[in-house]
Amino acid sequence: MRPLLPQWAGTLAVKAAAFITVMCCALAALLGVLVHVSVTNQTVGQARDLALSRLADATEAYEAGDRLLPGAGVDPGGLPAPLRSLAADGKRGTMVSKHRGHPTMWAAGPAAGHRALAVEVDYSQQSGTIAGLDKAILWSSVLAIGATVLVGVFAVTRVTRRLHGTARVARRISAGDLDARVHDPRTKDASRPQDEVAAVAAALDTMASSLQGKLLSEQRFTADVAHELRTPLTGLHAAAELLPPGRPTELVRDRVAALRTLTEDLLEISRLDTGRERLDVDTEELGALARRVVRASGTDTEVRIVRDARVETDRRRLERVLGNLVANGHKHGGPPVVLTVDGPVVTVRDHGGGYPEYLVAHGPQRFRTEGGAKGHGLGLTIALGQAEVLGARLSFGNGADGGAVATLTLPTAEEG
C-alpha cells in the first residue's frame, strides 16, 4: 500500500528529496573517510615514530648490556605473533594490538638467538582521539544531511506547489472555466528571474486568454447569425403560408420550419453561452412532469416511475432538457425509448446503436458528425447547457446490452 502524501508531495518532490539525501550521504561518507584516513595516518605515524625511537634506545642498551627501560623487553608477553616472527627474521616492524585491555603500539626488532627485542607504547590516547573524531564526523554528517535535506525539500516543494497550482488552473480551463488564470507573481515583475515554472504559467495564461477570446468571438458570431436570420426567415415563413396547397408547398414549409427551429436553437445556445440565464424556480412532481413531456413530444415513449420525487426546479428548462433527450432518442436511436424516474435521477434510454465514443468521452459538440453518420445537431448541446443552468448533472453513456443512456441527476434540497 502506497503511503499517503500531502497534495504538494508528488513524485517530483519525493524523487528530489531522495536524490538530495543520497548525494548528501555520499558526500558526507566521502569526506568522513578522507578525514578519518588522514588523521589516523598522522596519529599512527607519530606513535610509530615514538615506538621506533624507543626501540632504538632499547637496542643500544641491550647491545651495551645495560638494564632495559620500563616497557622494553626480550620476547615480552603479549607481543603479537606476526611481529615476533618478523623480528626473528632479522627485521624491524610496528603493530597496534590490545595488551592488558588497552590499545598498544608495539615496535620489535631482532635480538640474539632469534629472539625479539620489543617495546610497547600506550596507544589509548591516540585511539580515543580517533574514536572521538569518528563520532564527531558521524554526528556532524547527520546534522548536515538533515539540514541540507530540509532546505532542499523546502526549495523543491515551493516549485512543486507552483506546478500543482498551474495544473489545477489547467484542469479548471479544461472543465470550461476560461476565466481561470495562474497569475504567477514572477510573470508580473520583469525584474525577478523567470524560471521554467513561471514560463509555463505565463504560457498557460496566454493560451487561456487566447482561447477565451476565440470562444467569445464564436459566441458573438453565433448570436449575430441567429439574429440576422430571424428577419428573413419571418418573411420567408409568411411567404410560404401564401403558397397554394400542394406537395412543393409542403416541402417549402417543412424546410422553413426546420430553419426557424435551427435559428431558435442558435439563439438559445447564444443565451446559454453568456451565462446570464435566470431560473424561475418552483416545486414540481417529476413523474407528472415526465409524462407531460412525453405527451408533448407526440412519441411512443414508455414512462417508468420507480420512485417519484418533488424537486425545486425551473419547469420550462427541465421540460426542454427531457424533451430534447426524448427527441434525440427517437431521431438517432432505436425503439423502445424509455424515460425512467428514480427519485431525483431521470434516465432516457433508447435501444439503438448508442452514443459515439467522442460524445461519451467529451460530451456533445455542436453539429459534429462522425464517419459520415448524421450528427446530433444542437439538441444535446442545449440539453447540457440547460442542465448546467439548473445545477443538474447530465451524463451520457451506453448500456451494457446496447443503446444510448442519458442520465440527468437533479440537485436535492440538501444540495441546493
Coordinates of C-alpha atoms in Angstrom, one line a residue:
M1 CA 0.0 0.0 0.0
R2 CA 1.4 3.4 -1.0
P3 CA 1.9 5.9 1.8
L4 CA -0.5 8.8 2.0
L5 CA 1.3 12.0 1.0
P6 CA 0.3 15.7 1.0
Q7 CA -1.1 17.1 -2.2
W8 CA 2.0 19.0 -2.9
A9 CA 4.3 16.0 -2.3
G10 CA 4.1 14.5 -5.7
T11 CA 6.6 12.3 -7.5
L12 CA 8.9 15.1 -8.3
A13 CA 9.2 16.2 -4.6
V14 CA 9.8 12.6 -3.4
K15 CA 12.5 12.0 -6.1
A16 CA 14.2 15.3 -5.4
A17 CA 14.3 14.6 -1.6
A18 CA 15.6 11.1 -2.2
F19 CA 18.3 12.4 -4.6
I20 CA 19.4 15.1 -2.2
T21 CA 19.5 12.6 0.7
V22 CA 21.6 10.1 -1.3
M23 CA 24.0 12.8 -2.6
C24 CA 24.4 14.2 1.0
C25 CA 25.1 10.8 2.4
A26 CA 27.6 10.0 -0.3
L27 CA 29.4 13.4 0.2
A28 CA 29.4 13.0 4.0
A29 CA 30.7 9.5 3.7
L30 CA 33.5 10.5 1.3
L31 CA 34.6 13.5 3.4
G32 CA 34.4 11.4 6.6
V33 CA 36.6 8.7 5.1
L34 CA 39.1 11.2 3.9
V35 CA 39.3 13.0 7.3
H36 CA 39.4 9.6 9.2
V37 CA 42.2 8.3 7.0
S38 CA 44.2 11.5 7.1
V39 CA 44.0 11.8 10.9
T40 CA 44.5 8.1 11.5
N41 CA 47.7 8.1 9.3
Q42 CA 49.0 11.1 11.1
T43 CA 48.3 9.7 14.6
V44 CA 49.6 6.2 13.8
G45 CA 52.7 7.7 12.2
Q46 CA 53.5 9.7 15.3
A47 CA 53.0 6.7 17.6
R48 CA 55.1 4.5 15.3
D49 CA 58.0 7.1 15.2
L50 CA 57.9 7.2 19.0
A51 CA 57.9 3.4 19.3
L52 CA 60.8 3.0 16.8
S53 CA 62.7 5.7 18.7
R54 CA 62.3 3.8 22.0
L55 CA 63.2 0.6 20.2
A56 CA 66.5 2.2 19.0
D57 CA 67.3 3.3 22.6
A58 CA 66.4 -0.2 23.9
T59 CA 68.6 -1.8 21.2
E60 CA 71.6 0.3 22.2
A61 CA 71.1 -0.6 25.9
Y62 CA 70.6 -4.3 25.1
E63 CA 73.8 -4.4 23.0
A64 CA 75.7 -2.5 25.7
G65 CA 74.5 -4.9 28.4
D66 CA 72.7 -2.2 30.3
R67 CA 69.4 -2.5 32.0
L68 CA 66.4 -2.1 29.7
L69 CA 64.0 0.7 30.4
P70 CA 60.4 0.0 31.5
G71 CA 58.2 -1.1 28.6
A72 CA 61.1 -2.8 26.8
G73 CA 62.0 -6.5 26.9
V74 CA 63.1 -9.6 25.1
D75 CA 60.2 -11.8 24.0
P76 CA 57.8 -9.9 26.3
G77 CA 54.4 -11.4 26.9
G78 CA 51.6 -10.0 24.7
L79 CA 53.9 -9.4 21.7
P80 CA 51.8 -10.1 18.6
A81 CA 52.9 -13.3 16.9
P82 CA 53.3 -11.7 13.4
L83 CA 55.6 -9.1 14.9
R84 CA 57.6 -11.7 16.8
S85 CA 58.1 -13.7 13.6
L86 CA 59.2 -10.5 11.8
A87 CA 61.8 -9.8 14.5
A88 CA 63.0 -13.4 14.4
D89 CA 63.7 -13.0 10.7
G90 CA 66.0 -10.1 11.5
K91 CA 63.6 -7.2 10.6
R92 CA 62.0 -4.4 12.5
G93 CA 58.4 -3.5 12.5
T94 CA 55.5 -2.0 14.4
M95 CA 52.0 -3.1 15.1
V96 CA 48.9 -2.0 17.1
S97 CA 47.2 -4.5 19.3
K98 CA 45.3 -5.0 22.6
H99 CA 47.5 -5.6 25.6
R100 CA 46.1 -5.8 29.1
G101 CA 42.9 -4.4 27.8
H102 CA 44.5 -1.2 26.3
P103 CA 45.4 -0.3 22.8
T104 CA 49.2 -0.7 22.5
M105 CA 51.7 0.3 19.8
W106 CA 54.5 -2.4 19.6
A107 CA 57.9 -2.0 18.0
A108 CA 60.1 -5.0 17.7
G109 CA 63.5 -5.9 16.3
P110 CA 65.9 -8.8 16.2
A111 CA 67.9 -9.9 19.3
A112 CA 70.4 -12.7 19.9
G113 CA 69.3 -16.2 19.5
H114 CA 66.5 -15.5 17.1
R115 CA 64.7 -13.7 19.8
A116 CA 62.7 -10.4 19.6
L117 CA 63.5 -7.2 21.4
A118 CA 60.3 -5.2 21.7
V119 CA 59.0 -2.0 23.3
E120 CA 55.4 -1.1 24.0
V121 CA 53.9 2.4 23.9
D122 CA 50.5 3.2 25.3
Y123 CA 48.2 3.9 22.4
S124 CA 45.0 4.6 24.4
Q125 CA 45.0 8.4 24.0
Q126 CA 45.5 8.2 20.2
S127 CA 42.9 5.5 19.9
G128 CA 40.4 7.6 21.9
T129 CA 41.2 10.6 19.7
I130 CA 40.4 8.7 16.6
A131 CA 37.2 7.2 18.1
G132 CA 36.1 10.7 19.2
L133 CA 36.9 12.1 15.7
D134 CA 34.8 9.3 14.1
K135 CA 31.9 10.1 16.4
A136 CA 32.1 13.8 15.7
I137 CA 32.3 13.1 11.9
L138 CA 29.2 10.9 12.2
W139 CA 27.1 13.3 14.2
S140 CA 28.1 16.3 12.1
S141 CA 27.3 14.4 9.0
V142 CA 23.9 13.5 10.3
L143 CA 23.2 17.2 11.2
A144 CA 24.5 18.4 7.9
I145 CA 22.5 15.9 5.9
G146 CA 19.3 16.7 7.9
A147 CA 19.8 20.5 7.4
T148 CA 20.5 20.0 3.7
V149 CA 17.5 17.8 3.1
L150 CA 15.2 20.2 4.9
V151 CA 16.4 23.1 2.9
G152 CA 16.4 21.1 -0.3
V153 CA 12.9 19.8 0.3
F154 CA 11.6 23.3 1.2
A155 CA 13.1 24.6 -2.1
V156 CA 11.6 21.7 -4.1
T157 CA 8.2 21.9 -2.5
R158 CA 8.0 25.6 -3.4
V159 CA 8.4 24.6 -7.0
T160 CA 6.0 21.6 -6.8
R161 CA 3.4 23.8 -5.2
R162 CA 3.6 26.2 -8.1
L163 CA 3.4 23.3 -10.5
H164 CA 0.4 21.9 -8.8
G165 CA -1.3 25.3 -8.8
T166 CA -0.6 25.6 -12.5
A167 CA -2.0 22.1 -13.0
R168 CA -5.2 23.0 -11.1
V169 CA -5.7 26.0 -13.3
A170 CA -5.2 23.9 -16.4
R171 CA -7.9 21.4 -15.1
R172 CA -10.3 24.3 -14.5
I173 CA -9.7 25.6 -18.0
S174 CA -10.3 22.1 -19.5
A175 CA -13.5 22.0 -17.4
G176 CA -14.7 25.2 -19.1
D177 CA -13.6 27.9 -16.7
L178 CA -11.9 30.1 -19.1
D179 CA -11.5 32.9 -16.6
A180 CA -9.1 30.8 -14.6
R181 CA -5.5 32.1 -14.5
V182 CA -2.3 31.2 -12.7
H183 CA -1.2 34.8 -12.1
D184 CA 2.3 33.8 -11.1
P185 CA 3.9 36.9 -9.5
R186 CA 7.2 36.2 -11.3
T187 CA 5.4 36.9 -14.6
K188 CA 4.2 40.3 -13.4
D189 CA 7.6 41.6 -12.3
A190 CA 10.2 41.7 -15.1
S191 CA 13.0 42.4 -12.7
R192 CA 12.5 39.0 -11.0
P193 CA 14.2 35.9 -12.5
Q194 CA 11.9 34.0 -14.8
D195 CA 12.3 30.3 -14.1
E196 CA 10.7 27.4 -16.1
V197 CA 7.6 27.2 -13.9
A198 CA 6.9 30.9 -14.5
A199 CA 7.4 30.4 -18.2
V200 CA 4.8 27.5 -18.1
A201 CA 2.4 29.6 -16.1
A202 CA 2.7 32.6 -18.5
A203 CA 2.2 30.3 -21.5
L204 CA -0.9 28.8 -19.9
D205 CA -2.4 32.2 -19.0
T206 CA -1.7 33.4 -22.6
M207 CA -3.3 30.2 -24.0
A208 CA -6.4 30.7 -21.8
S209 CA -6.8 34.3 -22.8
S210 CA -6.4 33.4 -26.5
L211 CA -8.9 30.5 -26.2
Q212 CA -11.4 32.7 -24.3
G213 CA -11.1 35.4 -27.0
K214 CA -11.7 33.0 -29.8
L215 CA -14.7 31.4 -27.9
L216 CA -16.2 34.8 -27.3
S217 CA -15.8 35.6 -30.9
E218 CA -17.5 32.4 -31.8
Q219 CA -20.3 33.1 -29.4
R220 CA -20.8 36.6 -30.8
F221 CA -20.8 35.2 -34.3
T222 CA -23.4 32.5 -33.4
A223 CA -25.7 35.2 -31.8
D224 CA -25.3 37.6 -34.7
V225 CA -26.0 35.0 -37.3
A226 CA -29.1 33.8 -35.4
H227 CA -30.4 37.4 -35.0
E228 CA -29.7 38.2 -38.7
L229 CA -31.6 35.1 -39.8
R230 CA -34.7 35.8 -37.9
T231 CA -35.9 38.7 -40.1
P232 CA -35.6 36.9 -43.5
L233 CA -37.0 33.7 -42.0
T234 CA -40.0 35.5 -40.7
G235 CA -40.6 36.9 -44.2
L236 CA -40.0 33.5 -45.8
H237 CA -42.4 31.9 -43.4
A238 CA -45.1 34.4 -44.2
A239 CA -44.5 34.0 -47.9
A240 CA -44.7 30.2 -47.6
E241 CA -48.1 30.5 -46.0
L242 CA -49.3 32.3 -49.1
L243 CA -48.3 29.5 -51.5
P244 CA -51.1 27.3 -53.0
P245 CA -51.6 23.9 -51.4
G246 CA -49.6 21.1 -52.8
R247 CA -46.6 18.9 -52.3
P248 CA -44.0 21.6 -53.2
T249 CA -45.6 23.9 -50.7
E250 CA -45.4 21.3 -48.0
L251 CA -41.7 20.8 -48.7
V252 CA -41.0 24.5 -48.6
R253 CA -43.0 25.0 -45.4
D254 CA -41.1 22.0 -43.8
R255 CA -37.7 23.4 -44.7
V256 CA -38.7 26.9 -43.5
A257 CA -39.9 25.3 -40.2
A258 CA -36.6 23.5 -39.9
L259 CA -34.6 26.7 -40.4
R260 CA -36.7 28.5 -37.9
T261 CA -36.1 25.7 -35.3
L262 CA -32.4 25.8 -36.0
T263 CA -32.3 29.6 -35.7
E264 CA -34.2 29.4 -32.3
D265 CA -31.7 26.8 -31.2
L266 CA -28.8 29.0 -32.1
L267 CA -30.4 31.9 -30.2
E268 CA -30.9 29.7 -27.2
I269 CA -27.3 28.5 -27.3
S270 CA -26.0 32.1 -27.5
R271 CA -28.1 33.0 -24.4
L272 CA -26.7 29.9 -22.6
D273 CA -23.1 30.9 -23.6
T274 CA -23.5 34.3 -22.0
G275 CA -24.1 32.6 -18.6
R276 CA -26.8 35.2 -17.7
E277 CA -29.8 32.8 -17.7
R278 CA -32.0 33.2 -14.6
L279 CA -34.1 30.4 -13.0
D280 CA -37.9 30.6 -12.4
V281 CA -37.9 28.0 -9.5
D282 CA -41.0 26.2 -8.4
T283 CA -41.7 22.8 -6.8
E284 CA -42.5 20.1 -9.4
E285 CA -43.5 16.4 -9.4
L286 CA -41.0 14.7 -11.5
G287 CA -43.4 11.8 -12.5
A288 CA -46.1 14.2 -13.7
L289 CA -43.6 16.4 -15.5
A290 CA -42.1 13.4 -17.3
R291 CA -45.5 12.2 -18.5
R292 CA -46.3 15.8 -19.7
V293 CA -43.0 15.9 -21.7
V294 CA -43.7 12.6 -23.4
R295 CA -47.3 13.7 -24.3
A296 CA -46.0 16.9 -25.8
S297 CA -43.4 15.1 -27.8
G298 CA -46.0 13.0 -29.6
T299 CA -43.7 10.0 -29.5
D300 CA -44.2 6.4 -28.4
T301 CA -42.1 6.7 -25.2
E302 CA -42.5 4.5 -22.2
V303 CA -42.5 6.3 -18.9
R304 CA -41.4 4.3 -15.8
I305 CA -41.8 5.8 -12.3
V306 CA -39.6 3.8 -9.9
R307 CA -39.7 6.4 -7.2
D308 CA -41.4 9.7 -7.6
A309 CA -39.8 12.9 -6.2
R310 CA -40.6 16.5 -5.7
V311 CA -37.8 18.9 -6.8
E312 CA -37.4 22.6 -6.8
T313 CA -36.5 23.5 -10.4
D314 CA -37.3 25.6 -13.4
R315 CA -40.1 23.7 -15.1
R316 CA -39.6 25.1 -18.6
R317 CA -35.9 24.4 -18.6
L318 CA -36.4 20.9 -17.3
E319 CA -39.0 20.1 -19.9
R320 CA -36.6 21.4 -22.5
V321 CA -33.9 19.1 -21.3
L322 CA -36.1 16.0 -21.2
G323 CA -37.8 16.9 -24.4
N324 CA -34.5 17.1 -26.3
L325 CA -33.3 13.8 -24.8
V326 CA -36.5 12.0 -25.8
A327 CA -36.4 13.6 -29.3
N328 CA -32.8 12.6 -29.7
G329 CA -33.5 9.0 -28.7
H330 CA -36.3 8.7 -31.3
K331 CA -34.4 10.5 -34.0
H332 CA -30.9 8.9 -33.7
G333 CA -31.5 5.9 -31.5
G334 CA -33.9 2.9 -31.8
P335 CA -37.1 1.8 -30.1
P336 CA -38.2 1.3 -27.5
V337 CA -37.3 4.7 -25.8
V338 CA -37.8 4.6 -22.1
L339 CA -37.9 7.5 -19.7
T340 CA -37.3 6.4 -16.1
V341 CA -37.8 8.5 -12.9
D342 CA -36.0 7.2 -9.8
G343 CA -36.1 9.9 -7.2
P344 CA -34.1 12.9 -8.4
V345 CA -32.4 10.8 -11.2
V346 CA -34.1 10.7 -14.6
T347 CA -32.7 8.5 -17.4
V348 CA -33.7 8.4 -21.0
R349 CA -32.6 5.2 -22.8
D350 CA -33.1 4.0 -26.4
H351 CA -32.1 0.7 -27.9
G352 CA -30.2 1.9 -31.0
G353 CA -26.5 1.9 -31.8
G354 CA -25.6 4.0 -28.7
Y355 CA -23.7 7.3 -28.4
P356 CA -20.5 7.8 -30.3
E357 CA -17.3 7.3 -28.3
Y358 CA -16.3 11.0 -28.6
L359 CA -19.7 12.1 -27.1
V360 CA -19.4 9.7 -24.2
A361 CA -15.8 10.9 -23.5
H362 CA -16.2 14.6 -24.1
G363 CA -19.9 15.4 -24.2
P364 CA -22.0 16.8 -27.1
Q365 CA -20.3 19.1 -29.6
R366 CA -22.2 21.4 -32.0
F367 CA -23.0 19.9 -35.4
R368 CA -20.3 17.2 -35.0
T369 CA -20.7 14.2 -37.2
E370 CA -18.5 11.1 -37.4
G371 CA -17.9 8.5 -40.0
G372 CA -20.4 10.1 -42.4
A373 CA -23.2 9.4 -39.9
K374 CA -25.9 12.0 -39.2
G375 CA -24.9 14.3 -36.3
H376 CA -26.9 15.0 -33.2
G377 CA -27.3 18.7 -34.1
L378 CA -27.9 21.1 -31.2
G379 CA -30.4 19.2 -29.2
L380 CA -28.0 17.5 -26.8
T381 CA -25.9 20.7 -26.6
I382 CA -28.9 22.7 -25.5
A383 CA -29.9 19.9 -23.1
L384 CA -26.4 20.0 -21.5
G385 CA -26.4 23.8 -21.2
Q386 CA -29.9 24.0 -19.7
A387 CA -29.0 21.2 -17.2
E388 CA -26.0 23.3 -16.1
V389 CA -28.3 26.3 -15.6
L390 CA -30.5 24.1 -13.4
G391 CA -27.5 23.0 -11.4
A392 CA -28.1 19.4 -12.5
R393 CA -25.6 16.9 -13.9
L394 CA -26.2 15.4 -17.3
S395 CA -24.0 12.4 -18.3
F396 CA -24.0 10.3 -21.4
G397 CA -23.2 6.6 -21.7
N398 CA -24.1 3.3 -23.4
G399 CA -25.9 0.4 -22.0
A400 CA -24.2 -2.9 -21.5
D401 CA -26.6 -4.6 -23.9
G402 CA -26.6 -1.7 -26.3
G403 CA -28.4 1.6 -26.6
A404 CA -27.7 5.1 -25.5
V405 CA -28.3 6.2 -21.9
A406 CA -28.6 9.8 -20.8
T407 CA -28.7 10.3 -17.0
L408 CA -30.0 13.6 -15.5
T409 CA -29.3 14.0 -11.8
L410 CA -31.2 16.9 -10.3
P411 CA -30.0 18.7 -7.2
T412 CA -31.8 17.7 -4.0
A413 CA -33.0 20.2 -1.3
E414 CA -29.8 19.5 0.7
E415 CA -27.6 20.2 -2.3
G416 CA -29.5 23.3 -3.2

